[in-house]
N, CA, C and O of each residue as an XYZ file, in Angstrom:
796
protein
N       0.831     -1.211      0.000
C       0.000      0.000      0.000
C       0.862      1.257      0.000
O       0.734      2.180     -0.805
N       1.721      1.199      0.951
C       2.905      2.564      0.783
C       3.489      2.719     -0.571
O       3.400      3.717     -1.286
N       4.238      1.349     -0.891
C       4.935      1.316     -2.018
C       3.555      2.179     -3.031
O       3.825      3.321     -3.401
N       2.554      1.763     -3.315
C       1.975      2.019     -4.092
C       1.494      3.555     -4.163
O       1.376      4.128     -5.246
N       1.251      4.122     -3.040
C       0.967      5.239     -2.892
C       2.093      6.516     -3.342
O       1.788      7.598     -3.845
N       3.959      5.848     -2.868
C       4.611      6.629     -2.965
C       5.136      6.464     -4.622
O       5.963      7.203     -5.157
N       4.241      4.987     -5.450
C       4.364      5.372     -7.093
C       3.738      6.350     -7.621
O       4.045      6.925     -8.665
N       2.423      6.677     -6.596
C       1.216      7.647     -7.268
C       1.957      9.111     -6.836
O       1.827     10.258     -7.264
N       2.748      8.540     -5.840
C       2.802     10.802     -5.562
C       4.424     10.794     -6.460
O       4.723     11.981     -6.594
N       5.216     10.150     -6.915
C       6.422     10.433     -7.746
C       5.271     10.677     -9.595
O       5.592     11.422    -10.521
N       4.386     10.040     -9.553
C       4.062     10.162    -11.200
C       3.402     11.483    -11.090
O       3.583     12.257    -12.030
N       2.853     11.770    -10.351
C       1.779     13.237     -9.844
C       3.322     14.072    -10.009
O       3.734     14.769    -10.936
N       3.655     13.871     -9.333
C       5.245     14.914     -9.459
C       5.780     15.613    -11.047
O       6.007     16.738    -11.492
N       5.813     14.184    -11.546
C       6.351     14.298    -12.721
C       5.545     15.031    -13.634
O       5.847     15.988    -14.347
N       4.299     14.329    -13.471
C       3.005     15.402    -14.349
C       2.986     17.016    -13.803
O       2.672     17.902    -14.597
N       3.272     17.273    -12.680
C       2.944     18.668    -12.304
C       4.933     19.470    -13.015
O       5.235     20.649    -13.202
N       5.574     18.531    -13.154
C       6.928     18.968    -13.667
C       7.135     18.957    -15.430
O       7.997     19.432    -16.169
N       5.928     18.190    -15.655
C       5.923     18.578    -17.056
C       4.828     20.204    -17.332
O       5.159     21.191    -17.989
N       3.316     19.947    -16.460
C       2.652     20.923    -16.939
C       3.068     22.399    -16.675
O       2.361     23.234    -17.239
N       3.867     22.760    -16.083
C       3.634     23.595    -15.566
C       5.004     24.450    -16.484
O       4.953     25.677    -16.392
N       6.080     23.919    -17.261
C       7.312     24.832    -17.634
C       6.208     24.762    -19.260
O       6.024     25.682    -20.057
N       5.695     23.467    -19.305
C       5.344     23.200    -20.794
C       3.629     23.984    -21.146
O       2.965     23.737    -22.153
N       3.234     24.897    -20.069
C       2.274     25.572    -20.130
C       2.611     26.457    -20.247
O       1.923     27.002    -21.110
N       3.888     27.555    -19.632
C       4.014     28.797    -19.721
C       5.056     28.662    -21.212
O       5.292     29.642    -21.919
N       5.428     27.700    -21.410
C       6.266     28.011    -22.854
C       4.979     27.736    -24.125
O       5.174     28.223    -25.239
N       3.595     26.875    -23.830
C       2.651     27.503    -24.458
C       2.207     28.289    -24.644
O       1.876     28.447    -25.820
N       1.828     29.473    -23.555
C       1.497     30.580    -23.878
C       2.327     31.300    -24.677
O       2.115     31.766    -25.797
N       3.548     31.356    -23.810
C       4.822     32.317    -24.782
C       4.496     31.983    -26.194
O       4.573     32.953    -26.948
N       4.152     30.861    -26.739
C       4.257     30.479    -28.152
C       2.986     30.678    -28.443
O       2.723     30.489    -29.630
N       2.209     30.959    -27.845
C       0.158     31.431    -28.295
C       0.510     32.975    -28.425
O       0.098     33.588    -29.410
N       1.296     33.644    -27.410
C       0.996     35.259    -27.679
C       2.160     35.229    -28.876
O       1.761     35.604    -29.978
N       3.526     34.830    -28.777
C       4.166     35.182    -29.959
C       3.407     34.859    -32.004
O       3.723     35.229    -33.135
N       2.576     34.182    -31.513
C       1.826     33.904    -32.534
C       1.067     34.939    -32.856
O       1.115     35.225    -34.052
N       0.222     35.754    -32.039
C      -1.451     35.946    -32.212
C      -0.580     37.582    -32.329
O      -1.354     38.434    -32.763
N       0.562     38.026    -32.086
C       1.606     38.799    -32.163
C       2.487     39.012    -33.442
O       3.419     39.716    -33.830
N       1.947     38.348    -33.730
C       3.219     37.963    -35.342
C       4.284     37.700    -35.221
O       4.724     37.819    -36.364
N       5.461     37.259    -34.294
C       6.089     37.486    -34.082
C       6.615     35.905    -34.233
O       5.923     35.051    -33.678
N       7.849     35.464    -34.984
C       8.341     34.148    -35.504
C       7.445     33.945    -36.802
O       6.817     34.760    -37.477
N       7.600     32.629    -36.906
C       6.523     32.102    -37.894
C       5.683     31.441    -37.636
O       5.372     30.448    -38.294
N       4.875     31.996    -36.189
C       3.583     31.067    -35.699
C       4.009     29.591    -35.590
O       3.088     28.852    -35.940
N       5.229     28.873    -35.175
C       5.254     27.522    -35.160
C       6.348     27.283    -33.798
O       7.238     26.439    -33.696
N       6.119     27.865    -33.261
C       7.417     27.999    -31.634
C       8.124     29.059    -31.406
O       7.759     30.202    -31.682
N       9.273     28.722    -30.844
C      10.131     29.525    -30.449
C      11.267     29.414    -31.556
O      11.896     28.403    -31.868
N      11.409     31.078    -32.224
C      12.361     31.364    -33.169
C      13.466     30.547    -33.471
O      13.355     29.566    -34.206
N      14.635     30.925    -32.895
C      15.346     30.903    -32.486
C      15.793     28.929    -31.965
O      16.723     28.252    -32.403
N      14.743     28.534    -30.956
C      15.019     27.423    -30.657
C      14.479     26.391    -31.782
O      15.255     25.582    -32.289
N      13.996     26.414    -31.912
C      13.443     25.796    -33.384
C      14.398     25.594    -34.705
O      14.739     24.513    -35.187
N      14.772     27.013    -35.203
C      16.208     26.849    -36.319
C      17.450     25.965    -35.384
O      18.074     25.051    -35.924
N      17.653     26.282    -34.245
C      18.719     25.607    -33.981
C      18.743     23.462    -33.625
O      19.652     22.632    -33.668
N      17.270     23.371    -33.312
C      17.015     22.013    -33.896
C      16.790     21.562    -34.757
O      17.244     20.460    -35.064
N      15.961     22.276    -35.514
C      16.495     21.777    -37.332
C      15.295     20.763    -36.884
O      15.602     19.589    -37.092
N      14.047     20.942    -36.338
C      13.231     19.671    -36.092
C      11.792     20.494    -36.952
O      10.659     20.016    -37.004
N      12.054     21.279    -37.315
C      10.108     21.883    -38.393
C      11.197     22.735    -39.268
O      12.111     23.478    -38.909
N      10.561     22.179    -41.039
C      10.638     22.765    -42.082
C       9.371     23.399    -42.366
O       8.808     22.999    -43.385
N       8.648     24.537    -41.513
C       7.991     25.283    -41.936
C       8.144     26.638    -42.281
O       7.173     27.372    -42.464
N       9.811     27.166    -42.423
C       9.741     28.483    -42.474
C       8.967     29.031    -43.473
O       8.384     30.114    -43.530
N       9.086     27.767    -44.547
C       8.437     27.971    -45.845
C       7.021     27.215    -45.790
O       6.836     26.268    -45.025
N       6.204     27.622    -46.513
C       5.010     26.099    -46.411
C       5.135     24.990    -47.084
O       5.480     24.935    -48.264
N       4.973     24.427    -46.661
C       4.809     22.835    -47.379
C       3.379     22.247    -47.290
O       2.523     22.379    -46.416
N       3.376     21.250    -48.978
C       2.389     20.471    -48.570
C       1.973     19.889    -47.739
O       0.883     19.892    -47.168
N       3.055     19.222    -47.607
C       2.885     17.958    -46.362
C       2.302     18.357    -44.831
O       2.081     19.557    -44.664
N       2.121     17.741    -44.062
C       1.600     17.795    -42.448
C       2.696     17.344    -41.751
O       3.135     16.223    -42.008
N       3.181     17.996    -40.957
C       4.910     18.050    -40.209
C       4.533     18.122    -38.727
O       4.589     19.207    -38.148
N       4.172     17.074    -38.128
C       3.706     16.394    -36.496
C       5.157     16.255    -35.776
O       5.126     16.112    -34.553
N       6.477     16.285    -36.440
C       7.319     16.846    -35.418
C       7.848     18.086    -35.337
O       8.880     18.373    -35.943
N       7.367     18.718    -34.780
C       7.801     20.319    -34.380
C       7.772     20.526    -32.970
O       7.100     19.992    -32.088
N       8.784     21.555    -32.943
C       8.178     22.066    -31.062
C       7.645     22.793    -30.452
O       7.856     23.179    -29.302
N       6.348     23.241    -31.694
C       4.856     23.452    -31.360
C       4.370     22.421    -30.763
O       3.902     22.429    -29.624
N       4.447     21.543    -31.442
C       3.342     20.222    -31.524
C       4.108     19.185    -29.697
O       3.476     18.697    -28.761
N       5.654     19.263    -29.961
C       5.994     18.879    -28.658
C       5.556     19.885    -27.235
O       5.376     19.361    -26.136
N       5.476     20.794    -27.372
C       4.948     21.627    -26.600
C       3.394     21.611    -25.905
O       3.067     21.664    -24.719
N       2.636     21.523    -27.051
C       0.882     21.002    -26.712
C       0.787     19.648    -26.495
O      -0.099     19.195    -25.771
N       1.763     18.811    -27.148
C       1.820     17.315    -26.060
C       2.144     17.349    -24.556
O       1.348     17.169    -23.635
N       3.098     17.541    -24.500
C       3.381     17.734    -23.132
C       2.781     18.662    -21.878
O       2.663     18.463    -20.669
N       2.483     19.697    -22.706
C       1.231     20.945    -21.821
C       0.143     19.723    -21.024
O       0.024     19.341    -19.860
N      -0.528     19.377    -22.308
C      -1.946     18.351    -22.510
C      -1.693     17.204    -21.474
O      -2.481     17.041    -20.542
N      -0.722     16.505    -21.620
C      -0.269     15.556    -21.175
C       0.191     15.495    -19.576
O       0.470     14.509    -18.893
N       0.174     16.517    -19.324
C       0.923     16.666    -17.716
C      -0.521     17.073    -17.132
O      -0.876     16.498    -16.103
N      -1.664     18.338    -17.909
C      -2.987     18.258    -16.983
C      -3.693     17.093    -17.406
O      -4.768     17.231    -16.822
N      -3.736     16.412    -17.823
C      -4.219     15.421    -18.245
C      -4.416     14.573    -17.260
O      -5.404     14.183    -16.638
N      -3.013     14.312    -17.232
C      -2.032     13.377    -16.030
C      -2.828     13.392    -14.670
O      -3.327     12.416    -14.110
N      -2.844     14.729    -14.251
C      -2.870     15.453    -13.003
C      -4.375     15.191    -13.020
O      -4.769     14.537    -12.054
N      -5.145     15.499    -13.761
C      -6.633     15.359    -13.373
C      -6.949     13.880    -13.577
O      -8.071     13.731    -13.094
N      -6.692     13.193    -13.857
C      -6.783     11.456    -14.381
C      -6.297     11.393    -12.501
O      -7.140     11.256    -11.615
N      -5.266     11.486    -12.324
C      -4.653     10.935    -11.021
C      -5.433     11.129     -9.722
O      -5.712     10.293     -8.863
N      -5.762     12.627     -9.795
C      -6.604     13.204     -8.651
C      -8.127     12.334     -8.307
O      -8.754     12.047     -7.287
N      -8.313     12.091     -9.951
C      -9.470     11.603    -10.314
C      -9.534      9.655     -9.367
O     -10.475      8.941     -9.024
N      -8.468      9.547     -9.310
C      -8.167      8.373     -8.314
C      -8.170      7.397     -9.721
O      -8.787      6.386     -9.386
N      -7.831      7.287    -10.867
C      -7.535      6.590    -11.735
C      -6.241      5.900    -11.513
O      -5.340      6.417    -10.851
N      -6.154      4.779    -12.044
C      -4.931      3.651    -11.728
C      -3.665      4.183    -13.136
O      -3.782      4.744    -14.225
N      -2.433      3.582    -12.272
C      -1.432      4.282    -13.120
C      -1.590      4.285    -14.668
O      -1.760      5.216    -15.455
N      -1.477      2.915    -14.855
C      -1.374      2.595    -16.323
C      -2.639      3.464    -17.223
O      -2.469      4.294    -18.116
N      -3.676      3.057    -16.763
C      -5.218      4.402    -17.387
C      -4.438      5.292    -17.503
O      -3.892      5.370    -18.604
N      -3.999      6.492    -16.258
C      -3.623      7.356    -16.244
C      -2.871      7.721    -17.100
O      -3.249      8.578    -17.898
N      -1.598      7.172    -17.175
C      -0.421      7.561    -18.776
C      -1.323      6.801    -20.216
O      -1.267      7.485    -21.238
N      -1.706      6.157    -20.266
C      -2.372      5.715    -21.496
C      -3.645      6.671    -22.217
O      -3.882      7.008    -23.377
N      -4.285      6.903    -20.960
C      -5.433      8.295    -21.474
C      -4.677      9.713    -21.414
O      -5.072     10.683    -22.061
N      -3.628      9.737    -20.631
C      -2.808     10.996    -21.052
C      -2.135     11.334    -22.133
O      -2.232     12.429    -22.688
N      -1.158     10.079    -22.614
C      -0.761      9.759    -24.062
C      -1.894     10.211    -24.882
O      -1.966     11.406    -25.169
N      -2.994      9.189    -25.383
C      -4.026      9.686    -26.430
C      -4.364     10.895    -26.499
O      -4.185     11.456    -27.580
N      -4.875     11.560    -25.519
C      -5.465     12.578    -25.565
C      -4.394     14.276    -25.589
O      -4.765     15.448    -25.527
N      -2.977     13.641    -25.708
C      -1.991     14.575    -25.806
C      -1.264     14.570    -27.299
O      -0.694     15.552    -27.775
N      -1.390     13.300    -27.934
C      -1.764     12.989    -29.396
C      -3.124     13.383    -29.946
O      -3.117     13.580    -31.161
N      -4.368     13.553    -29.288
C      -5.228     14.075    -30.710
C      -5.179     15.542    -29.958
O      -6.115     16.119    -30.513
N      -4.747     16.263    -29.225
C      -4.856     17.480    -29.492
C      -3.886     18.199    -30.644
O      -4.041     18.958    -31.600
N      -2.611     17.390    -29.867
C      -1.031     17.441    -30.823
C      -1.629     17.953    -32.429
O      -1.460     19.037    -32.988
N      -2.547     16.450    -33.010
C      -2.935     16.524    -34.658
C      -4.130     17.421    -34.594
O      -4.245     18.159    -35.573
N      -4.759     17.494    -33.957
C      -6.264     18.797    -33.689
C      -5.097     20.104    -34.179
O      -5.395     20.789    -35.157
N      -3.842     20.359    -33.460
C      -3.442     21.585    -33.653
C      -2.555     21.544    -34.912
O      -2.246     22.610    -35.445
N      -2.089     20.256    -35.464
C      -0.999     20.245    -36.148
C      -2.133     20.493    -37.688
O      -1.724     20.982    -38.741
N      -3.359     20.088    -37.479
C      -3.915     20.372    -38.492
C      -4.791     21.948    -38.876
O      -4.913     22.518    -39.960
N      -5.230     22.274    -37.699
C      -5.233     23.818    -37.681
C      -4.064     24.628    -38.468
O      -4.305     25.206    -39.528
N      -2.745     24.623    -37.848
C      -1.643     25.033    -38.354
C      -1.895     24.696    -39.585
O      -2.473     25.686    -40.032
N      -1.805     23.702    -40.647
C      -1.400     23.638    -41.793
C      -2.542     23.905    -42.480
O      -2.538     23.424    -43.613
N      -3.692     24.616    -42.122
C      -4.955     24.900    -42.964
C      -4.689     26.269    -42.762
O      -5.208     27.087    -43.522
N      -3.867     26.677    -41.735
C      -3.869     28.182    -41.454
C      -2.567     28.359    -42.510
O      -2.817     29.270    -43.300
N      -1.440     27.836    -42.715
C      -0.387     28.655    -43.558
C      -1.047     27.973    -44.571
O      -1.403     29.068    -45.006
N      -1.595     27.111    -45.436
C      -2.296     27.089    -46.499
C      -2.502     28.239    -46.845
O      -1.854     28.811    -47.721
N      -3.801     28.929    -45.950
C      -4.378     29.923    -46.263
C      -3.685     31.004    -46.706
O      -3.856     31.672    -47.726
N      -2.695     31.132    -45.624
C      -1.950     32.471    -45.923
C      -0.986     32.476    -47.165
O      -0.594     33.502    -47.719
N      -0.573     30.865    -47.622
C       0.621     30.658    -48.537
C      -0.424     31.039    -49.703
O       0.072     31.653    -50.647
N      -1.763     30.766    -49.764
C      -2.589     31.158    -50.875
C      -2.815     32.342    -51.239
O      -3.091     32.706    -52.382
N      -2.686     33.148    -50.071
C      -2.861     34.857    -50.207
C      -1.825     35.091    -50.386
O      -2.027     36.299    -50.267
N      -0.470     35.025    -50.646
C       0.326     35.265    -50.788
C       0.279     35.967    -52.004
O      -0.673     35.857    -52.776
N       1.594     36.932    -52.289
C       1.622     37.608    -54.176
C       2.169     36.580    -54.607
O       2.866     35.857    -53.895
N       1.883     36.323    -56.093
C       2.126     35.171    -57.124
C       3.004     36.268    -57.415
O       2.341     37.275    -57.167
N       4.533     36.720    -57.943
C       4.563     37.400    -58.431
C       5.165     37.048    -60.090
O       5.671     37.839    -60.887
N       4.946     35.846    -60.218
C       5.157     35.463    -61.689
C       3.979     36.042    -62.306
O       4.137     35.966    -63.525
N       3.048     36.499    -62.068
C       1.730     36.757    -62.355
C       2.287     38.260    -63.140
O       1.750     38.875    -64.062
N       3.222     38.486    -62.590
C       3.301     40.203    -62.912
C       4.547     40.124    -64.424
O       4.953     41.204    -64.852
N       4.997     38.929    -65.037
C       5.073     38.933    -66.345
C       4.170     39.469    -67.208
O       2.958     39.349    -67.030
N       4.950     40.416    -68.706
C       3.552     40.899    -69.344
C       3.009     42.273    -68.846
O       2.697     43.108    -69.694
N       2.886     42.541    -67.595
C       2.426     43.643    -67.067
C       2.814     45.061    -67.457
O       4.032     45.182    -67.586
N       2.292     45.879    -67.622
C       2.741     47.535    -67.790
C       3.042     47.915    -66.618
O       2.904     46.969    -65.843
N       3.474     49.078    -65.980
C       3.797     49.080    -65.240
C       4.940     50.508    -64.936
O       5.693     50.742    -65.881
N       5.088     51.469    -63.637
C       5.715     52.431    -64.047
C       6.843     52.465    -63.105
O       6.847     51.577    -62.252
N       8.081     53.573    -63.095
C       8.967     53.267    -62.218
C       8.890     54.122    -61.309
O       8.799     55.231    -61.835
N       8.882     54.164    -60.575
C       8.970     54.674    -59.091
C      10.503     55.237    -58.264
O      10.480     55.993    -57.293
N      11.543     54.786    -58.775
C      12.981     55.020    -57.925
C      13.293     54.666    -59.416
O      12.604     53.790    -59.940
N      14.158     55.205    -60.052
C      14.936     55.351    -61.274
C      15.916     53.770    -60.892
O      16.545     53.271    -59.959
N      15.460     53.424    -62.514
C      16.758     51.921    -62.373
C      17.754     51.826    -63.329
O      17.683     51.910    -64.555
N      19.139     51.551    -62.234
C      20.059     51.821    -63.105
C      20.050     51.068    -64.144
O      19.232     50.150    -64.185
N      21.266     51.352    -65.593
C      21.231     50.639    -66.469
C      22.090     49.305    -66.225
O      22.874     49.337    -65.276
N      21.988     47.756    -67.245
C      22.458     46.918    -67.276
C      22.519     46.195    -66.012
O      23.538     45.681    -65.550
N      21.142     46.188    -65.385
C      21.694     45.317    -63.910
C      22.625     45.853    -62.731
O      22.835     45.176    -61.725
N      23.191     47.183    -62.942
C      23.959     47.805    -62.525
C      23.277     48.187    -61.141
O      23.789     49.171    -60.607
N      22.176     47.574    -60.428
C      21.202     47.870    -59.335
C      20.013     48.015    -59.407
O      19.547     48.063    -60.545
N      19.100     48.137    -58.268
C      17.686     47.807    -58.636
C      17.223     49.255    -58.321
O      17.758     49.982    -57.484
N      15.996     49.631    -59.219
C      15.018     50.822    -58.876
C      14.449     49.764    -58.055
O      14.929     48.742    -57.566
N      12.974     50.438    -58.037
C      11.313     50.671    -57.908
C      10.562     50.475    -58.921
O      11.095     50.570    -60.026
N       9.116     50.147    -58.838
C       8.137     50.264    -60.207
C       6.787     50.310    -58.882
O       6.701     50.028    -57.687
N       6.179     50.673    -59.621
C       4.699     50.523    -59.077
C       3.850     49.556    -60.252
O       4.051     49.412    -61.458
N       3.019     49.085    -59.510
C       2.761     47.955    -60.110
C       1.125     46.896    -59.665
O       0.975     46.277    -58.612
N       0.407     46.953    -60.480
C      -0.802     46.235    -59.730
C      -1.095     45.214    -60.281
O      -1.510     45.081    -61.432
N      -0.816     44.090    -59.166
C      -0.508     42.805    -58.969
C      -1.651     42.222    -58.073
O      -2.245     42.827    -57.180
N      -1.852     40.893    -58.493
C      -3.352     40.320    -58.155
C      -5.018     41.494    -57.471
O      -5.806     41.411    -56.530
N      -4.845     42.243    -58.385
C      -5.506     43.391    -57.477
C      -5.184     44.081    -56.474
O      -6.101     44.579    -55.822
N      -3.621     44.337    -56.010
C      -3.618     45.265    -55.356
C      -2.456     46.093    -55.895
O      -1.839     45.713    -56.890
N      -2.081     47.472    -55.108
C      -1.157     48.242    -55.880
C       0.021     48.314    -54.913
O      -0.086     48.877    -53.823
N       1.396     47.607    -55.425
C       2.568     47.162    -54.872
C       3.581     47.987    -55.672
O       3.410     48.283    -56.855
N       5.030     48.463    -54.684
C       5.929     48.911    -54.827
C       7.156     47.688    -54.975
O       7.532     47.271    -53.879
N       7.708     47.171    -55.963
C       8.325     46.332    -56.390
C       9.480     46.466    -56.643
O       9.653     47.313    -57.519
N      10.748     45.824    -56.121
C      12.038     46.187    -57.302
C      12.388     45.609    -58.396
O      12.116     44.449    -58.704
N      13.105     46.516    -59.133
C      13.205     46.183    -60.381
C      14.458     46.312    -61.434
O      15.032     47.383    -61.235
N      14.911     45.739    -62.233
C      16.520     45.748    -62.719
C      15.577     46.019    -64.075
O      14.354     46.082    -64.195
N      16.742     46.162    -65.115
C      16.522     46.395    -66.857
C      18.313     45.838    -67.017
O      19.356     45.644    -66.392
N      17.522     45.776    -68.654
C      19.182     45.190    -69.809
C      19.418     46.229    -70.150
O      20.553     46.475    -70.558
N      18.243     47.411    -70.102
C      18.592     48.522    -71.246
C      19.827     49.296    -71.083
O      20.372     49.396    -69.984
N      20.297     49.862    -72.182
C      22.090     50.689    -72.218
C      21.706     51.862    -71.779
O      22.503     52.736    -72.121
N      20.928     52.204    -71.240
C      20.624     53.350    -70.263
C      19.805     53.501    -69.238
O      18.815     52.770    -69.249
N      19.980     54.554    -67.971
C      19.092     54.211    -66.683
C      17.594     54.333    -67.559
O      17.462     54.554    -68.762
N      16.426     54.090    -66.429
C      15.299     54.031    -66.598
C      14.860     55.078    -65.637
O      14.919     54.772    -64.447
N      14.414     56.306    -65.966
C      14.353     57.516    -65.382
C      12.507     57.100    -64.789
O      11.728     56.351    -65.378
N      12.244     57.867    -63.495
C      11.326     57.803    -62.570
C      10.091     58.370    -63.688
O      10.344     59.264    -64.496
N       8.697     57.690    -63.594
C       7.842     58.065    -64.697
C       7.984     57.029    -65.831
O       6.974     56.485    -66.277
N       9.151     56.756    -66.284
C       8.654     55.973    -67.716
C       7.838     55.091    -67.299
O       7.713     55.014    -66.077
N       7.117     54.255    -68.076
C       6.058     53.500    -68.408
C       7.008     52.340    -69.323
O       7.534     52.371    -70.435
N       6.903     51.103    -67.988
C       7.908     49.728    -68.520
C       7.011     48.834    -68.567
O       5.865     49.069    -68.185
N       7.443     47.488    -69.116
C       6.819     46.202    -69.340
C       8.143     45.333    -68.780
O       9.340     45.306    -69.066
N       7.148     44.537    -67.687
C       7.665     43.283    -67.047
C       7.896     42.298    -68.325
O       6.987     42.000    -69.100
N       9.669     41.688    -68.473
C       9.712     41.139    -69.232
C       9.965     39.588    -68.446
O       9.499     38.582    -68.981
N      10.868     39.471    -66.918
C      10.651     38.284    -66.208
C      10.763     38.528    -65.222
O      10.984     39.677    -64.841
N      10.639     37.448    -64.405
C      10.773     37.983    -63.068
C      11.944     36.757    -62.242
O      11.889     35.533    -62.126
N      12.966     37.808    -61.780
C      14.944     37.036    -61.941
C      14.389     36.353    -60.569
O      13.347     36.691    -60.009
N      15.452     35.130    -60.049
C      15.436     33.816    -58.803
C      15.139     34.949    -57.844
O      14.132     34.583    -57.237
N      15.535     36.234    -57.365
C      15.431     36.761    -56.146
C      14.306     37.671    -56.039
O      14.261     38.563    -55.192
N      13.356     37.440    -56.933
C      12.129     38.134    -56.997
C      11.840     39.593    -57.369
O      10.939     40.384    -57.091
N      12.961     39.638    -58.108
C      13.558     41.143    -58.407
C      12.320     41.096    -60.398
O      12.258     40.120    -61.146
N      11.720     42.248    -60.583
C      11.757     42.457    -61.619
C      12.220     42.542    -62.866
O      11.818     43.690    -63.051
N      12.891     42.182    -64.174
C      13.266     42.693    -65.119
C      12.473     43.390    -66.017
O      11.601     42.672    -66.505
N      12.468     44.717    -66.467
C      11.695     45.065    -67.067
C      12.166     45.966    -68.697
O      13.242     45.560    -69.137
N      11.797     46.570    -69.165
C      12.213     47.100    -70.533
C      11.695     47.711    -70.704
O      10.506     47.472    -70.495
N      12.154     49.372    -71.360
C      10.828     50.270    -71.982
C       9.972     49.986    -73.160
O      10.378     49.302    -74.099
N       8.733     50.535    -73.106
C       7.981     50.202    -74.098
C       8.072     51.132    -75.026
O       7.906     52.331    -74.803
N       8.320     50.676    -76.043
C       8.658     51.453    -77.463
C       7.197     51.548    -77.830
O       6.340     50.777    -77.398
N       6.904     52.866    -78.921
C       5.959     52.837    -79.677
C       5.324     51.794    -79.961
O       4.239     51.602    -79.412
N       5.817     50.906    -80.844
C       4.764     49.728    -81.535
C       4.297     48.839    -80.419
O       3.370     48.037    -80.539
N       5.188     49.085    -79.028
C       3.916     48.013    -77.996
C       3.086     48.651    -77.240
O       2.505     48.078    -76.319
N       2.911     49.925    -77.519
C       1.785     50.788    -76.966
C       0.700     50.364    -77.283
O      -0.321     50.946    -76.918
């Protein structure tokens, strides 16, 4: 009976030693979110240096190891714990309904997340879209790649300040009226003046 009692108050321990660092580093990671602040998927910083979530970018895929997702396990998992135990539930119940239920919140959130940067990767500017486009300059661009202006530019319906390079053998003075001819790996514009006949 002792033995058994002093298994129940070391696992109670352990649950109140998980919930309680792995709750306040939830919040930290709920307000840095709802804040803008990272990329809504943990802690900055600790995250690049584990190299454990490729979400800086979006991906198709659904990515269940991150230390978001370790974070709301373990939060989940320690009150879980703690109310299962209090609840006078036997050990093994106790970690087994704590486990599950610290796994479907884990995928409850891991799937939120990836419907939420969906969304946003969808709103995103296409800016291949802005090939073809007319378009005017805004900050004079030097000639031959020699540095980037400005253009103004309206892109999926809205009106964006863009940079922009040219081939042409001379700068591109603020005012002309250019045509997007591609758009270079660093998202930089190329553009060209429009001569008479493509007016």
């Amino acid at each position: 009976m002792i033995a058994w009692l002093s298994e129940v108050l070391v696992l109670e321990q352990i649950y109140w030693y998980l919930a309680i660092p792995f709750t306040v580093l939830f919040i930290i990671q709920l307000v840095a979110t709802f804040l803008g602040l990272g990329d809504g998927d943990g802690i900055e910083g600790v995250e690049e240096g584990l190299d454990l979530d490729s979400d800086l970018e979006f991906e198709s895929s659904l990515n269940l190891f991150t230390i978001r997702n370790f974070i709301t396990f373990f939060t989940v998992f320690g009150w879980s714990g703690i109310t299962f135990s209090n609840a006078g539930m036997g050990t093994f119940s106790t970690l087994l309904l704590s486990t599950i239920l610290g796994i479907i919140v884990m995928l409850i959130v891991s799937v939120l997340f990836y419907f939420t940067m969906k969304l946003t990767h969808n709103g995103n500017m296409q800016i291949e879209y802005a090939k073809g486009a007319t378009c005017q300059v805004y900050i004079r661009i030097p000639a031959k790649r020699n540095g980037t202006g400005k253009v103004s530019i309206t892109l999926q319906d809205t009106f964006r300040e863009l940079d922009a390079m040219t081939d042409e053998e001379e700068a591109i003075p603020t005012g002309t009226v250019v045509q997007v001819k591609d758009v270079l790996s660093n998202s930089i514009l190329l553009v060209e003046k429009i001569t008479r006949g493509d007016e």
